[in-house]
XYZ file of C-alpha atoms in Angstrom:
478
model
C 68.115 158.998 125.330
C 67.851 156.293 122.633
C 70.912 155.182 120.746
C 72.995 152.188 119.749
C 73.961 149.764 122.499
C 77.714 149.487 122.845
C 77.334 145.947 124.168
C 77.856 142.960 121.933
C 78.795 144.729 118.692
C 80.915 142.610 116.375
C 84.186 143.905 114.952
C 82.497 144.600 111.630
C 79.637 146.445 113.315
C 82.081 148.584 115.267
C 83.998 149.417 112.120
C 80.845 150.315 110.207
C 79.675 152.532 113.040
C 83.000 154.386 112.906
C 82.536 154.896 109.163
C 79.028 156.263 109.671
C 80.122 158.579 112.466
C 82.976 160.136 110.514
C 80.660 160.735 107.542
C 78.013 162.451 109.664
C 80.535 164.531 111.592
C 82.088 165.671 108.321
C 78.683 166.816 107.060
C 77.937 168.925 110.129
C 81.442 169.906 111.198
C 80.684 173.612 110.706
C 78.056 173.485 113.481
C 80.299 171.548 115.851
C 83.349 173.689 115.147
C 81.521 176.954 115.799
C 81.998 178.911 119.014
C 78.658 180.160 120.279
C 80.227 183.416 121.497
C 80.827 184.187 117.801
C 77.115 183.865 117.003
C 76.883 187.514 115.937
C 80.449 188.226 114.803
C 80.458 185.218 112.457
C 76.735 185.259 111.600
C 76.290 181.644 112.711
C 72.530 181.760 112.165
C 73.148 182.619 108.531
C 75.283 179.491 108.088
C 72.234 177.270 108.631
C 70.076 176.242 105.668
C 67.176 178.629 105.130
C 64.653 175.862 105.747
C 66.267 175.102 109.125
C 66.122 178.757 110.083
C 62.419 178.869 109.308
C 61.729 175.721 111.330
C 63.733 176.775 114.390
C 63.091 180.507 114.387
C 60.735 181.569 117.134
C 60.851 178.311 119.092
C 61.079 178.892 122.820
C 63.387 176.770 125.016
C 60.778 174.179 126.081
C 59.819 173.666 122.434
C 63.473 173.174 121.516
C 63.823 170.602 124.292
C 60.847 168.628 123.021
C 61.125 169.034 119.258
C 64.897 169.080 118.745
C 66.633 167.381 121.670
C 63.837 165.095 122.773
C 63.011 161.724 121.288
C 59.461 160.432 121.792
C 58.998 157.359 123.911
C 56.838 154.456 122.857
C 53.321 155.718 122.224
C 54.325 159.379 122.494
C 53.518 161.786 119.680
C 55.573 164.888 118.922
C 53.519 167.605 117.295
C 55.455 170.118 115.236
C 53.980 173.564 114.792
C 55.129 173.537 111.151
C 56.463 171.085 108.599
C 60.151 170.564 109.344
C 62.588 169.980 106.476
C 63.538 166.356 105.997
C 67.228 167.235 106.347
C 66.675 168.575 109.871
C 64.525 165.609 110.857
C 67.184 163.296 109.445
C 69.870 165.053 111.489
C 67.856 164.607 114.665
C 67.176 160.918 113.999
C 70.760 160.201 112.948
C 72.246 161.925 115.986
C 70.122 159.765 118.252
C 70.585 156.539 116.288
C 74.398 156.602 116.032
C 75.328 157.701 119.550
C 76.054 155.099 122.210
C 73.108 154.906 124.569
C 73.868 156.292 127.990
C 70.791 154.815 129.641
C 71.836 152.271 132.287
C 69.936 149.086 132.974
C 68.945 150.238 136.449
C 66.125 152.725 136.861
C 66.612 156.296 138.051
C 68.666 155.820 141.221
C 66.435 155.353 144.256
C 69.340 155.918 146.614
C 68.520 159.646 146.864
C 64.767 159.263 147.150
C 64.691 159.891 150.889
C 67.460 162.480 150.983
C 68.771 164.144 147.796
C 72.192 164.710 149.349
C 72.803 161.320 150.946
C 72.912 157.978 149.172
C 70.987 155.341 151.074
C 73.346 152.763 149.558
C 76.447 154.122 151.303
C 77.140 154.005 155.023
C 77.265 157.440 156.617
C 81.085 157.501 157.094
C 81.604 156.990 153.345
C 79.298 159.894 152.523
C 81.180 162.462 154.575
C 82.947 165.104 152.434
C 81.457 163.496 149.301
C 78.865 165.204 147.111
C 75.828 163.216 145.903
C 77.190 162.905 142.355
C 80.449 161.445 143.649
C 78.612 159.194 146.120
C 76.727 157.653 143.202
C 79.905 157.313 141.129
C 82.189 155.732 143.715
C 79.522 153.262 144.751
C 78.652 152.166 141.226
C 82.216 152.002 139.920
C 83.521 150.438 143.129
C 80.955 147.647 142.977
C 81.694 147.056 139.291
C 85.430 146.857 140.038
C 84.808 144.327 142.780
C 82.764 142.115 140.440
C 85.314 142.462 137.641
C 88.136 141.675 140.045
C 86.377 138.466 141.101
C 85.705 137.469 137.491
C 89.328 137.955 136.423
C 91.082 136.756 139.576
C 92.844 140.053 140.225
C 94.873 140.395 143.398
C 95.141 144.179 143.495
C 93.346 147.283 142.209
C 95.293 150.338 141.050
C 93.293 153.580 141.097
C 95.116 155.998 138.787
C 94.462 159.724 139.132
C 92.783 159.108 142.476
C 92.497 162.717 143.668
C 91.304 162.850 147.276
C 90.897 159.071 147.285
C 87.116 158.759 147.616
C 86.925 155.801 145.215
C 90.041 154.139 146.637
C 88.718 154.496 150.177
C 85.384 152.924 149.304
C 87.003 150.037 147.432
C 89.461 149.273 150.240
C 87.605 150.055 153.469
C 84.118 149.501 152.095
C 84.567 146.549 149.758
C 87.685 144.897 151.156
C 89.856 145.193 148.040
C 93.605 145.711 148.093
C 94.054 149.127 146.536
C 97.002 151.215 145.423
C 96.077 154.846 144.871
C 98.218 156.895 142.483
C 97.944 160.690 142.274
C 100.397 163.286 141.005
C 99.373 166.136 143.313
C 101.077 165.916 146.712
C 98.399 168.067 148.350
C 95.613 165.782 147.189
C 97.476 162.735 148.459
C 97.952 164.327 151.882
C 94.253 165.156 151.952
C 93.410 161.568 150.985
C 95.563 160.172 153.782
C 93.888 162.493 156.283
C 90.444 161.361 155.109
C 91.565 157.729 155.360
C 92.351 158.157 159.045
C 89.135 160.050 159.655
C 87.120 157.278 158.007
C 88.925 154.530 159.930
C 88.134 156.242 163.204
C 84.485 156.673 162.216
C 84.176 153.012 161.197
C 85.833 151.803 164.399
C 83.523 153.993 166.490
C 80.477 152.700 164.617
C 81.597 149.107 165.035
C 82.075 149.523 168.796
C 78.634 151.117 169.054
C 76.840 148.430 167.069
C 79.035 145.366 166.414
C 76.055 143.233 165.336
C 75.217 145.506 162.400
C 78.543 146.928 161.289
C 80.842 144.372 159.692
C 84.075 146.037 158.696
C 86.165 144.573 155.956
C 89.847 144.173 156.681
C 90.691 147.640 157.979
C 93.348 148.317 155.414
C 93.529 151.789 153.951
C 94.563 152.269 150.332
C 98.289 152.596 149.754
C 98.834 156.124 148.445
C 101.644 157.041 146.057
C 102.571 160.471 144.733
C 103.359 159.860 141.079
C 102.588 161.532 137.759
C 101.656 158.991 135.098
C 103.056 159.939 131.702
C 100.764 158.670 128.925
C 103.735 158.268 126.567
C 105.693 155.811 128.728
C 104.896 152.959 131.082
C 104.922 153.857 134.772
C 106.766 151.298 136.906
C 104.855 152.352 140.020
C 101.538 151.362 138.445
C 102.819 147.822 137.967
C 104.534 147.221 141.311
C 102.506 144.894 143.555
C 101.706 145.868 147.126
C 102.830 142.516 148.451
C 106.397 141.251 148.518
C 105.454 138.357 146.247
C 107.114 138.237 142.803
C 105.751 140.742 140.330
C 104.993 137.959 137.880
C 102.386 136.574 140.294
C 100.444 139.823 140.578
C 97.217 140.255 138.652
C 96.307 143.902 138.505
C 93.060 145.695 137.718
C 93.499 149.298 136.612
C 90.732 151.812 137.162
C 90.215 155.542 136.863
C 87.123 157.573 137.685
C 86.876 160.311 135.063
C 90.531 159.915 134.192
C 91.177 163.235 132.517
C 92.416 163.513 128.922
C 95.536 161.459 128.262
C 95.290 159.663 131.603
C 92.605 157.417 130.113
C 94.957 156.705 127.223
C 97.739 155.855 129.686
C 95.479 153.265 131.330
C 94.762 151.693 127.936
C 98.446 151.466 127.099
C 99.378 149.946 130.444
C 96.618 147.373 130.025
C 97.642 146.434 126.500
C 101.403 146.376 127.129
C 101.762 144.768 130.567
C 101.042 141.067 131.126
C 100.398 141.572 134.852
C 97.436 143.863 134.113
C 94.476 141.526 133.707
C 91.562 143.955 133.588
C 90.605 147.580 133.133
C 87.612 149.688 134.174
C 88.029 153.266 133.010
C 85.615 156.207 132.864
C 87.153 158.967 130.752
C 86.447 162.665 130.519
C 87.969 165.983 129.350
C 88.428 164.778 125.773
C 89.675 168.228 124.748
C 92.855 167.527 126.749
C 93.789 164.538 124.601
C 97.145 164.949 122.873
C 96.960 165.537 119.163
C 98.452 163.337 117.858
C 98.842 160.599 120.444
C 95.595 160.582 122.383
C 93.279 160.148 119.410
C 92.935 158.257 117.163
C 94.431 155.132 118.716
C 93.085 152.440 116.395
C 94.418 151.780 112.914
C 90.878 151.581 111.576
C 89.709 155.006 112.716
C 93.033 156.632 111.830
C 92.558 155.511 108.217
C 89.045 156.955 107.858
C 88.589 160.232 105.965
C 87.240 162.900 108.291
C 88.307 161.184 111.496
C 90.055 164.338 112.747
C 88.498 165.930 115.821
C 89.460 169.500 116.602
C 89.761 170.847 120.128
C 86.332 172.455 119.769
C 84.659 169.183 118.810
C 86.289 167.295 121.667
C 85.415 170.036 124.141
C 81.791 170.009 123.033
C 81.593 166.254 123.635
C 82.017 166.895 127.366
C 78.838 168.913 127.783
C 75.788 167.514 129.534
C 73.012 167.076 126.985
C 70.474 165.806 129.534
C 71.147 168.702 131.887
C 70.782 171.264 129.093
C 67.532 169.686 127.932
C 66.192 170.023 131.475
C 67.216 173.678 131.541
C 65.392 174.208 128.265
C 62.257 172.583 129.615
C 62.380 174.876 132.628
C 63.176 177.920 130.463
C 65.938 178.671 132.959
C 66.910 182.367 133.022
C 70.581 181.414 132.787
C 70.056 180.352 129.163
C 70.562 183.954 128.106
C 74.232 183.822 129.142
C 75.348 182.662 125.674
C 73.474 185.508 124.006
C 74.944 188.088 126.369
C 78.459 186.727 125.885
C 78.054 186.737 122.106
C 76.917 190.361 122.263
C 79.936 191.204 124.397
C 82.190 189.625 121.763
C 80.881 192.030 119.130
C 81.798 195.000 121.326
C 85.250 193.589 122.125
C 86.064 193.063 118.460
C 84.825 196.519 117.543
C 87.144 198.088 120.123
C 90.095 195.723 119.744
C 89.804 193.532 116.624
C 92.837 191.400 117.437
C 91.339 190.326 120.768
C 89.270 187.227 119.988
C 87.400 184.954 122.371
C 89.094 186.225 125.545
C 88.229 184.413 128.734
C 85.693 186.317 130.797
C 85.650 185.578 134.490
C 82.266 184.525 135.731
C 79.806 187.357 136.153
C 77.395 186.465 138.955
C 73.621 186.397 138.461
C 73.761 187.175 134.756
C 70.044 186.617 134.340
C 69.314 189.546 136.657
C 71.415 192.027 134.647
C 70.410 194.210 131.774
C 72.508 193.446 128.702
C 74.244 196.821 128.879
C 75.362 196.200 132.466
C 76.626 192.726 131.551
C 78.666 194.101 128.645
C 80.244 196.804 130.811
C 81.237 194.278 133.460
C 82.586 191.983 130.771
C 84.698 194.764 129.262
C 86.233 195.431 132.647
C 87.081 191.760 133.119
C 89.044 191.626 129.847
C 90.933 194.835 130.601
C 88.951 197.249 128.417
C 87.291 200.499 129.417
C 83.834 199.691 130.839
C 82.677 203.244 130.142
C 83.051 202.968 126.384
C 80.052 204.353 124.504
C 77.709 201.502 123.614
C 74.988 201.236 120.994
C 71.951 200.266 123.035
C 69.973 199.653 119.853
C 72.550 197.111 118.653
C 72.639 195.363 122.032
C 68.857 195.172 122.166
C 68.802 193.768 118.631
C 71.210 191.049 119.749
C 69.126 190.290 122.817
C 66.046 189.906 120.618
C 67.786 186.911 119.004
C 68.254 185.077 122.293
C 66.156 182.103 121.188
C 68.158 181.796 117.968
C 71.370 181.590 119.994
C 69.836 178.872 122.155
C 68.605 177.006 119.062
C 72.050 176.996 117.432
C 73.694 175.851 120.656
C 71.093 173.084 120.941
C 72.007 171.867 117.444
C 75.646 171.582 118.488
C 74.712 169.692 121.662
C 72.509 167.335 119.649
C 75.592 166.315 117.650
C 78.089 166.304 120.527
C 77.347 162.707 121.700
C 78.492 161.490 118.265
C 81.953 162.876 118.980
C 82.150 161.092 122.324
C 80.905 157.907 120.672
C 83.668 158.063 118.044
C 86.371 158.634 120.675
C 85.197 155.699 122.783
C 84.632 153.502 119.742
C 88.207 154.210 118.679
C 89.381 152.879 122.055
C 87.312 149.719 121.688
C 88.755 149.107 118.228
C 92.296 149.814 119.479
C 91.955 147.059 122.078
C 90.247 144.664 119.670
C 93.007 145.106 117.090
C 95.415 143.756 119.701
C 93.274 140.729 120.473
C 91.743 141.949 123.731
C 88.113 141.940 124.809
C 86.368 145.189 125.652
C 82.893 146.604 126.157
C 81.301 149.903 127.102
C 78.701 149.921 129.836
C 76.510 152.857 130.934
C 77.270 152.711 134.631
C 76.041 155.995 136.122
C 72.760 157.816 135.859
C 73.351 160.378 133.062
C 71.292 162.942 134.970
C 73.870 162.811 137.765
C 77.007 162.088 135.784
C 77.037 162.923 132.037
C 80.278 161.005 131.391
C 78.811 157.680 132.424
C 80.257 155.088 130.023
C 82.840 152.781 131.578
C 85.259 150.945 129.303
C 85.741 147.423 130.605
C 88.606 145.408 129.135
C 89.919 141.923 129.837
C 92.506 139.636 128.274
C 90.237 136.635 128.111
C 86.591 136.527 127.073
C 84.055 136.788 129.872
C 80.995 136.172 127.710
C 77.702 136.496 129.543
C 79.520 137.095 132.816
C 79.820 140.757 131.809
C 76.091 141.216 132.303
C 76.510 141.040 136.086
C 78.637 144.182 135.952
C 75.747 146.378 134.820
C 73.178 145.452 137.431
C 72.616 146.571 140.984
C 73.255 144.082 143.788
C 69.805 142.803 144.753
C 70.753 142.417 148.439
C 71.783 146.081 148.630
C 68.632 147.657 147.208
C-alpha cells in the first residue's frame, strides 16, 4: 500500500507529519472511536455524511476493496460507478498519503513458493514447531539483528519478551550470536529450554550425517532468564552481561519481536537511559495495552499537539490487518457477515438488559452457515441471557439486509487505522531524536504475513547509508 517512507525524514518533516496526523485523526475520530457492534444501536450509518452514504450504499465487498481500500498502481484506472464526493476521495487519498508505507524492499517472499508451510530460507530443524508467519519473522528480524550487531560492535543480544524462544534460538544456534532471552512466564521459559535441547540434538544429528554441508555455529544455546520487565523502571537483568567481563565493557543490542504494549516502551527507555545499550531493534504490537499516561505519548512534540490523545478504541483498531481484510473483501468471504450478526445481537441484548453493553461473546463456530436467528440465540446463551426469548424476525432480517453497510463502515475505520499506528511509531522516533539518538523505521516483514511489520532501529551514533543493508535480503541466501 502506498504511503510515506519512514526512512530519511528530517526532524522538521517528522514534526510536520505528526501535526498532519493529529489534525486528520481529530476530523475523523468519530469513525475510529465507533464500535462496529453498535452499528444499529448507535445508528453509525446515520453519522456519515449523506453524500458518503449515497456513494457507499449498495457496494459489495469486492467493490469496497477496490474503490475504498485499494490504491491504483501505475497505469491502473479505478472506475467508480458514480461520482464520489470530494471529501470521501480526499479521505482515501489522505489516509494513504500520511501512513508509513509497510511495503518492504524485497518482493513477496519466495521462501514459501515451493511449500507454503516451510520457509526454504530456514534449515529444517529451525522450522520445527514454528508456523510459517513466525518462520518469516524470526529469519528476517534475526538477520537484521546480526547486521545491526556487526555495524554497532555489540557483544551480546538481549531478546526481551522472548516467549518460547524461537527468535533467540535462531539468533544463537543459527546465526552464532550471544543471546540472553528474557521472559516473565516460567512455563514459556521451560518450553524454550526444552526446544533448545531438541534443536541442538537435531543439529548435531544433521552435522554427523552430512558434515560437508552443515556448518554449525558455536553450539551455544540462548541463556534464558525468568524475569518480568517493568516498563516504569530499569531492569538490572536486561543490562547484566553474559560474560564475567566488567559491565562497562559490554555493548548490548536489545530486541523484541512484537513486544506487546508497554514492553516496547520499556525497550526504548532502557536504550535511552543505559550507556551499555548500543542499539535497538524493536517490532511493537498490541498498542491498546499501552499505559495511559506513560506509554503514549513519549515525545514532548507529540504531547504538545492538540488532538494527540488516542483512546483505547483507536489504539486497538491500529492493530488490525488492513491487507488481510482487503483480501477478504475481494473474495467476498462469508465470514464478513460476522460484524452484522454481532451488531444485530447487540440490539437484542440492549432491549432485554439495557445496562449490559458490549459484552464479550465467546466465538460461535461457522457463523456464516447460521441463520441470523440461530446466531442471536446462541449469542444470548453465551452472555447468560435466555436463548428462547421471543425475537422479531422482521427486525433481524432488516438488520441483515444492511450487511454491506456494516462492512462499508468497518472498511472506513480500517482505512484510517494505519494513521494511528503511524502516529504512535512517529512519537517513538521523535522521543529518541529529542534525546540526540538516531532512529529509523524499516518495513521488515511481508505485510501479508505479518501486519505489524515496522521495526524501529535505534543507535547512539549515526550509521548513515549503512542502514540500507538492514532492509535487504542476503544475496547468498536467496
